[in-house]
Amino acid sequence: MVKLSLKCTNCKETYSGETPDQRCGTCGEPLEVEEVNQGKIREGNVLNQSIIERYGDFYPFLDNEDKLSLGEGFTPLIYSSDLSKELDIASIYFKNEGINPTWSFKDRGTLAGVIRAKNLGYKGIGTVSTGNMATSVAAYGAKAKLDTYILVKEGMTLEKLNPIGIYNPKLIKVDGDYSSLYSESLRIGRENNIYFINSDVPLRVEGSKSIAFEICEQLNFDMPDYVVVPTSAGGNIRGIAKGFREFMKAGIIKKLPKLIIVQASGCSPIYNAFKDNTDKISRVNDPNTMAKAIENPYPPSGNASLRLIKRTGGTVVGVTDDEILQAQARLASIGIFAQFASATSLAGVKKLKENGYLNNTDSLVCILTASGLKYTSIIDKHDINIESCSIDNLEEYIKK
Ligand SMILES: *Cc1c(COP(=O)(O)O)cnc(C)c1O
Ligand SMILES: [Zn+2]
């Protein structure tokens, strides 16, 4: 196992991978695992490999002997000719992350985090989350037989708590200032031998690299112009960007896709900063969107995400709840039921085509970050058709 070293995403200061700190002591910005710049995709049977095995050259700091995979990753990339035509763009693909063990992309980073926690001999893992990350860490904590601490906001509904609780973690509703829980949990973890896999910590970001790796393979290394990512904390987009960079440095691909960040207008700190052309995000004081999975008023990797967009040359867009609702219904009409927050990627593409940012020669991959079945209460907002008739009249009813 190769030693891991960490580098600040901003000032480039380096740290030993054994440091329990997840942020830079000098500038406060997030740390990231030093880039891997050589390696190949492993051969072998993809049906019995985990992402950490297939792309093992790019995870040299993980010792995978415990086999903690629950079958994450290798999600479908679905082309839509209908939507390519309707939007008048060259091609649009959807990477359906709803097909993961706990129905969101979070499982990729949780696997990397839990392997790392085991390798370092931690007795417990944890996370701070209001949803998908909580479910994911609870599941992998159960699989790894580690004490698992899930810290959630006071006032969360049973619809969200039960699918976390089923894995039987220590599920704790914390009363108080939720925004300080991120750093407070890291501090408590450091002192109590608990490895906190929060939204944008380095190992969680590492897991998201595999989304980029799979896109490269699925498109036969013919890179799209853009990858569109619903963004909240900024961990996922950082991982995807890093995955493409590492494949580029290793000579596996020849072109880097540009990145597009999509946020919900009701809580869009990264979009606000981009629009105002500043380098630093500001806290959103009154977040208000149904896209709860991406409602982070002060994202810990917000500035780092802005830096990425500047570097790759993509853009940031905000979409309203109505636009998201329409996009969710349109995705269902091609057979994909994505979580409300995930449908922002299609809504963002539509807006960027209408305002002329995208043109008819562009090829795109939209990341659909989670499954629609996770939070079903939103279904009430759609017009759902249900008809009825008696069995005696059924044939006649169907004929007409
Ligand atoms: C976590 C999550 C996101 C945002 O990912 P970040 O890494 O926080 O930017 C987007 N969509 C869904 C469904 C999520 O669960
Ligand atoms: Zn720094």
Coordinates of C-alpha atoms and ligand atoms in Angstrom, one line a residue:
M1 CA 0.0 0.0 0.0
V2 CA 1.4 3.4 -1.1
K3 CA 1.6 6.1 1.5
L4 CA -1.1 8.7 1.0
S5 CA -0.3 12.4 0.9
L6 CA -2.7 15.3 0.9
K7 CA -2.4 18.6 -0.9
C8 CA -4.4 21.8 -0.3
T9 CA -6.8 22.6 -3.3
N10 CA -5.9 26.2 -2.9
C11 CA -2.4 27.0 -1.6
K12 CA -0.9 23.6 -2.6
E13 CA 0.6 23.0 0.8
T14 CA 1.2 19.3 1.4
Y15 CA 0.3 17.2 4.4
S16 CA 0.9 13.6 5.5
G17 CA -2.0 11.3 4.8
E18 CA -2.0 10.2 8.4
T19 CA -3.0 13.7 9.5
P20 CA -6.6 13.5 10.8
D21 CA -7.2 17.0 9.5
Q22 CA -9.3 17.3 6.4
R23 CA -8.7 21.0 5.7
C24 CA -5.6 23.1 5.2
G25 CA -4.1 24.5 8.4
T26 CA -2.8 27.5 6.5
C27 CA -5.7 28.7 4.3
G28 CA -8.7 26.7 5.6
E29 CA -9.6 25.3 2.2
P30 CA -10.2 21.5 1.6
L31 CA -7.4 19.1 1.2
E32 CA -7.2 16.5 -1.6
V33 CA -5.3 13.3 -2.1
E34 CA -2.2 14.0 -4.2
E35 CA -2.9 13.2 -7.9
V36 CA -2.0 9.8 -9.3
N37 CA -0.4 10.4 -12.7
Q38 CA 0.2 6.9 -14.1
G39 CA -1.7 3.7 -14.2
K40 CA -4.0 1.6 -16.3
I41 CA -7.5 0.2 -16.1
R42 CA -7.1 -3.4 -14.7
E43 CA -8.1 -6.3 -16.9
G44 CA -10.4 -9.0 -15.6
N45 CA -14.1 -9.7 -15.3
V46 CA -16.0 -6.5 -14.6
L47 CA -18.8 -8.6 -13.2
N48 CA -16.8 -9.6 -10.2
Q49 CA -14.6 -6.5 -9.7
S50 CA -15.3 -3.6 -7.4
I51 CA -14.5 -0.1 -8.5
I52 CA -11.5 -0.1 -6.2
E53 CA -10.2 -3.2 -7.9
R54 CA -10.8 -2.2 -11.6
Y55 CA -9.3 1.2 -11.0
G56 CA -6.9 0.1 -8.3
D57 CA -3.9 1.8 -10.0
F58 CA -5.6 5.1 -9.1
Y59 CA -6.3 4.0 -5.5
P60 CA -2.8 2.8 -4.6
F61 CA -3.3 4.0 -1.0
L62 CA -6.2 1.7 -0.3
D63 CA -5.7 -1.9 0.9
N64 CA -8.8 -3.7 -0.2
E65 CA -8.4 -7.0 1.5
D66 CA -11.5 -6.8 3.7
K67 CA -13.8 -6.8 0.6
L68 CA -16.2 -4.2 1.8
S69 CA -17.9 -3.6 -1.5
L70 CA -21.7 -3.7 -1.7
G71 CA -21.6 -3.6 -5.5
E72 CA -21.3 0.2 -5.9
G73 CA -20.6 1.9 -9.2
F74 CA -20.6 0.5 -12.8
T75 CA -23.9 2.4 -13.2
P76 CA -25.6 2.8 -16.6
L77 CA -24.9 5.6 -19.1
I78 CA -28.1 6.1 -21.0
Y79 CA -28.2 7.9 -24.3
S80 CA -31.4 9.7 -25.2
S81 CA -32.0 10.4 -28.9
D82 CA -35.4 12.0 -28.0
L83 CA -33.8 14.6 -25.7
S84 CA -30.8 15.2 -28.0
K85 CA -33.3 16.1 -30.7
E86 CA -35.7 18.1 -28.5
L87 CA -32.8 20.1 -27.0
D88 CA -31.1 20.4 -30.4
I89 CA -27.7 19.2 -29.2
A90 CA -25.4 16.6 -30.6
S91 CA -25.9 14.1 -27.8
I92 CA -27.1 13.8 -24.3
Y93 CA -26.3 10.9 -21.9
F94 CA -27.5 10.3 -18.4
K95 CA -25.3 8.6 -15.8
N96 CA -27.8 6.9 -13.5
E97 CA -26.3 6.9 -10.0
G98 CA -29.7 5.7 -8.6
I99 CA -28.4 2.2 -9.4
N100 CA -26.1 2.0 -6.4
P101 CA -26.5 0.0 -3.2
T102 CA -28.1 2.8 -1.3
W103 CA -29.5 4.5 -4.5
S104 CA -27.1 7.4 -4.7
F105 CA -23.5 8.1 -5.9
K106 CA -22.5 8.6 -2.2
D107 CA -21.7 4.9 -2.0
R108 CA -18.6 5.3 -4.1
G109 CA -17.0 7.7 -1.6
T110 CA -18.3 5.8 1.4
L111 CA -16.5 2.6 0.2
A112 CA -13.2 4.5 -0.2
G113 CA -13.7 6.1 3.2
V114 CA -14.6 2.9 5.0
I115 CA -11.7 1.0 3.5
R116 CA -9.4 3.8 4.7
A117 CA -10.9 3.8 8.2
K118 CA -10.3 0.0 8.4
N119 CA -6.8 0.3 7.1
L120 CA -6.0 2.9 9.7
G121 CA -7.5 0.9 12.5
Y122 CA -10.3 3.2 13.4
K123 CA -13.0 1.7 15.7
G124 CA -15.8 3.7 14.2
I125 CA -17.0 5.8 11.3
G126 CA -19.5 8.6 11.1
T127 CA -21.1 11.3 9.0
V128 CA -23.1 14.5 9.2
S129 CA -25.9 14.4 6.7
T130 CA -29.6 15.0 6.1
G131 CA -30.1 12.2 3.7
N132 CA -28.2 10.2 1.1
M133 CA -24.8 10.3 2.8
A134 CA -26.3 9.2 6.1
T135 CA -28.0 6.1 4.5
S136 CA -24.8 5.3 2.7
V137 CA -22.5 5.5 5.7
A138 CA -25.0 3.5 7.8
A139 CA -25.0 0.7 5.2
Y140 CA -21.3 0.4 4.8
G141 CA -20.8 0.7 8.6
A142 CA -23.0 -2.3 9.0
K143 CA -21.1 -4.2 6.3
A144 CA -17.8 -3.4 7.9
K145 CA -19.0 -4.0 11.4
L146 CA -17.8 -0.7 12.7
D147 CA -19.5 1.5 15.3
T148 CA -21.4 4.0 13.1
Y149 CA -22.4 7.5 14.2
I150 CA -25.0 9.3 12.0
L151 CA -25.5 12.9 13.1
V152 CA -28.7 14.5 11.7
K153 CA -30.6 17.7 12.1
E154 CA -33.3 17.9 14.8
G155 CA -36.7 17.8 13.1
M156 CA -36.0 15.4 10.3
T157 CA -39.1 13.4 9.2
L158 CA -39.5 9.7 9.7
E159 CA -39.6 9.3 5.9
K160 CA -36.0 10.2 5.9
L161 CA -34.9 8.7 9.3
N162 CA -36.3 5.2 8.8
P163 CA -34.2 4.3 5.7
I164 CA -31.1 5.2 7.8
G165 CA -32.3 3.6 11.0
I166 CA -32.9 0.2 9.3
Y167 CA -29.1 -0.4 9.2
N168 CA -29.1 0.2 13.0
P169 CA -26.3 2.8 13.3
K170 CA -26.1 5.1 16.3
L171 CA -28.6 7.6 14.7
I172 CA -28.4 10.9 16.7
K173 CA -30.6 13.9 16.1
V174 CA -28.5 16.9 17.2
D175 CA -30.1 20.0 18.5
G176 CA -28.3 23.2 17.8
D177 CA -26.4 25.0 15.0
Y178 CA -26.4 22.5 12.2
S179 CA -23.8 24.4 10.2
S180 CA -21.1 24.0 12.9
L181 CA -21.7 20.3 13.1
Y182 CA -19.4 19.6 10.2
S183 CA -16.3 20.9 11.9
E184 CA -17.4 19.8 15.4
S185 CA -17.9 16.2 14.2
L186 CA -14.4 16.2 12.7
R187 CA -13.0 17.4 16.0
I188 CA -14.9 14.9 18.0
G189 CA -13.9 12.2 15.6
R190 CA -10.2 13.1 15.9
E191 CA -10.3 12.8 19.7
N192 CA -12.5 9.6 19.8
N193 CA -11.0 7.4 17.1
I194 CA -14.0 7.8 14.8
Y195 CA -13.4 8.4 11.1
F196 CA -15.9 11.0 9.9
I197 CA -16.7 10.7 6.2
N198 CA -18.3 14.1 5.7
S199 CA -19.5 15.6 2.4
D200 CA -16.2 16.7 0.9
V201 CA -13.4 15.0 2.9
P202 CA -10.5 13.7 0.8
L203 CA -11.4 10.0 0.7
R204 CA -15.1 10.7 -0.2
V205 CA -13.9 12.8 -3.1
E206 CA -11.6 9.9 -4.2
G207 CA -14.6 7.7 -4.6
S208 CA -16.2 10.1 -7.1
K209 CA -13.2 9.7 -9.4
S210 CA -14.7 6.4 -10.4
I211 CA -17.7 8.2 -12.0
A212 CA -15.3 9.9 -14.4
F213 CA -13.4 6.6 -15.0
E214 CA -16.6 4.8 -16.0
I215 CA -17.7 7.6 -18.3
C216 CA -14.4 7.3 -20.2
E217 CA -14.8 3.5 -20.6
Q218 CA -18.5 3.8 -21.5
L219 CA -17.8 6.3 -24.2
N220 CA -14.8 4.4 -25.5
F221 CA -12.5 7.2 -24.4
D222 CA -14.2 9.7 -26.8
M223 CA -14.7 12.5 -24.3
P224 CA -17.9 14.6 -24.2
D225 CA -17.7 18.4 -24.3
Y226 CA -19.4 18.8 -20.9
V227 CA -20.3 16.9 -17.7
V228 CA -23.2 18.4 -15.8
V229 CA -23.2 17.9 -12.0
P230 CA -25.9 18.8 -9.5
T231 CA -23.8 20.4 -6.7
S232 CA -24.1 21.0 -3.0
A233 CA -21.0 20.6 -0.9
G234 CA -18.8 20.3 -3.9
G235 CA -17.3 16.9 -3.1
N236 CA -18.7 15.0 -6.1
I237 CA -17.7 17.5 -8.7
R238 CA -14.2 17.7 -7.3
G239 CA -13.8 13.9 -7.5
I240 CA -15.2 13.7 -11.0
A241 CA -12.8 16.5 -12.2
K242 CA -9.9 14.8 -10.5
G243 CA -10.7 11.4 -12.1
F244 CA -10.6 13.0 -15.6
R245 CA -7.3 14.8 -14.7
E246 CA -5.7 11.5 -13.6
F247 CA -6.8 9.6 -16.7
M248 CA -5.5 12.5 -18.8
K249 CA -2.1 12.5 -17.0
A250 CA -1.9 8.7 -17.3
G251 CA -2.5 9.1 -21.1
I252 CA -5.8 7.2 -21.1
I253 CA -7.8 10.1 -22.5
K254 CA -6.8 13.0 -24.7
K255 CA -9.3 15.7 -23.8
L256 CA -10.8 17.0 -20.5
P257 CA -14.5 17.6 -20.5
K258 CA -15.6 21.0 -19.2
L259 CA -17.7 21.0 -16.1
I260 CA -21.1 22.5 -15.4
I261 CA -22.4 23.0 -11.9
V262 CA -26.1 23.1 -11.4
Q263 CA -27.7 24.4 -8.2
A264 CA -31.3 25.1 -7.1
S265 CA -32.1 28.8 -7.3
G266 CA -33.6 28.6 -3.8
C267 CA -30.1 27.9 -2.4
S268 CA -27.3 28.6 -4.9
P269 CA -24.2 30.0 -3.1
I270 CA -21.8 28.8 -5.8
Y271 CA -24.0 30.2 -8.6
N272 CA -24.2 33.5 -6.8
A273 CA -20.5 33.8 -6.4
F274 CA -19.9 32.9 -10.1
K275 CA -22.5 35.4 -11.3
D276 CA -20.9 38.1 -9.1
N277 CA -17.5 37.1 -10.4
T278 CA -16.0 36.7 -6.9
D279 CA -13.7 33.9 -5.7
K280 CA -15.4 33.4 -2.3
I281 CA -18.9 32.1 -1.7
S282 CA -21.2 33.7 0.8
R283 CA -23.6 32.0 3.1
V284 CA -27.2 31.8 1.9
N285 CA -29.4 33.0 4.8
D286 CA -32.8 31.7 3.9
P287 CA -32.4 28.5 1.8
N288 CA -35.7 27.5 0.2
T289 CA -36.0 24.7 -2.3
M290 CA -37.6 21.3 -2.5
A291 CA -34.2 20.0 -3.7
K292 CA -33.1 19.1 -0.2
A293 CA -30.2 16.9 -1.3
I294 CA -28.4 19.9 -2.7
E295 CA -29.5 22.6 -0.2
N296 CA -26.2 23.5 1.5
P297 CA -26.2 27.2 2.4
Y298 CA -22.4 27.3 2.9
P299 CA -20.8 24.5 1.0
P300 CA -17.4 23.5 2.4
S301 CA -16.0 22.9 -1.1
G302 CA -17.8 25.9 -2.6
N303 CA -14.6 27.9 -3.3
A304 CA -12.8 24.9 -4.5
S305 CA -15.6 24.2 -7.0
L306 CA -15.4 27.7 -8.3
R307 CA -11.7 27.3 -8.8
L308 CA -12.4 24.1 -10.8
I309 CA -14.8 25.8 -13.1
K310 CA -12.3 28.6 -13.7
R311 CA -9.7 26.1 -14.5
T312 CA -11.7 23.8 -16.8
G313 CA -13.7 26.6 -18.5
G314 CA -17.2 25.4 -17.7
T315 CA -20.0 27.3 -16.1
V316 CA -22.5 27.5 -13.2
V317 CA -26.3 27.7 -13.6
G318 CA -29.3 28.0 -11.2
V319 CA -32.7 26.4 -11.8
T320 CA -36.1 27.0 -10.1
D321 CA -38.1 24.3 -8.4
D322 CA -40.7 24.5 -11.3
E323 CA -38.0 23.8 -13.8
I324 CA -36.7 20.9 -11.8
L325 CA -40.1 19.4 -11.5
Q326 CA -40.6 19.6 -15.3
A327 CA -37.2 18.0 -15.8
Q328 CA -38.0 15.2 -13.3
A329 CA -41.2 14.4 -15.2
R330 CA -39.4 14.5 -18.6
L331 CA -36.8 12.1 -17.3
A332 CA -39.5 9.7 -16.2
S333 CA -41.0 10.0 -19.7
I334 CA -37.8 8.3 -21.0
G335 CA -37.9 5.7 -18.3
I336 CA -35.6 7.2 -15.6
F337 CA -36.9 8.2 -12.2
A338 CA -34.3 10.4 -10.7
Q339 CA -34.3 12.1 -7.3
F340 CA -35.7 15.7 -7.5
A341 CA -32.2 17.2 -6.8
S342 CA -30.7 15.1 -9.5
A343 CA -33.1 16.3 -12.2
T344 CA -31.5 19.7 -11.9
S345 CA -28.9 18.5 -14.4
L346 CA -31.4 18.2 -17.2
A347 CA -33.1 21.5 -16.1
G348 CA -29.7 23.2 -16.2
V349 CA -28.9 21.9 -19.7
K350 CA -32.3 23.2 -21.0
K351 CA -31.6 26.6 -19.6
L352 CA -28.1 26.8 -21.0
K353 CA -29.3 25.8 -24.4
E354 CA -32.0 28.4 -24.4
N355 CA -29.6 31.1 -23.3
G356 CA -27.1 30.2 -26.0
Y357 CA -24.3 28.9 -23.8
L358 CA -24.6 25.4 -25.3
N359 CA -24.9 24.8 -29.0
N360 CA -26.0 22.1 -31.4
T361 CA -22.6 20.5 -31.8
D362 CA -22.1 19.9 -28.0
S363 CA -22.1 16.5 -26.4
L364 CA -23.1 16.2 -22.8
V365 CA -23.2 13.7 -19.9
C366 CA -25.6 14.6 -17.1
I367 CA -25.0 13.0 -13.7
L368 CA -28.3 11.8 -12.2
T369 CA -27.0 11.7 -8.6
A370 CA -29.7 9.5 -6.9
S371 CA -32.9 7.6 -7.3
G372 CA -36.4 9.2 -7.3
L373 CA -37.7 6.5 -4.9
K374 CA -35.6 7.9 -2.1
Y375 CA -38.0 10.8 -1.3
T376 CA -41.4 9.9 -2.6
S377 CA -43.4 12.8 -1.0
I378 CA -42.4 15.0 -4.0
I379 CA -44.4 12.7 -6.3
D380 CA -47.5 14.5 -5.0
K381 CA -46.4 17.6 -6.9
H382 CA -46.7 15.8 -10.3
D383 CA -49.9 15.1 -12.2
I384 CA -50.2 11.4 -11.8
N385 CA -52.9 9.7 -13.9
I386 CA -54.8 6.8 -12.3
E387 CA -57.9 5.3 -13.9
S388 CA -60.3 2.7 -12.7
C389 CA -62.9 0.3 -14.1
S390 CA -64.5 -3.0 -13.1
I391 CA -63.2 -6.3 -14.3
D392 CA -66.3 -6.9 -16.4
N393 CA -65.8 -3.8 -18.4
L394 CA -62.0 -4.0 -18.6
E395 CA -61.7 -5.3 -22.2
E396 CA -64.1 -2.7 -23.5
Y397 CA -62.3 0.0 -21.5
I398 CA -58.9 -0.9 -22.9
K399 CA -60.3 -1.1 -26.5
K400 CA -61.6 2.5 -26.4
Ligands
LIG1 C1 -25.0 14.6 -2.1 C2 -25.8 14.9 -3.3 C3 -25.5 15.9 -4.2 C4 -24.4 16.8 -4.1 O1 -23.1 16.3 -4.0 P1 -22.0 17.2 -3.3 O2 -20.8 16.3 -3.3 O3 -22.5 17.5 -1.9 O4 -21.8 18.4 -4.1 C5 -26.3 16.0 -5.4 N1 -27.4 15.2 -5.5 C6 -27.7 14.2 -4.6 C7 -29.0 13.4 -4.8 C8 -27.0 14.1 -3.5 O5 -27.3 13.1 -2.6
ZN2 ZN -4.1 25.9 1.8

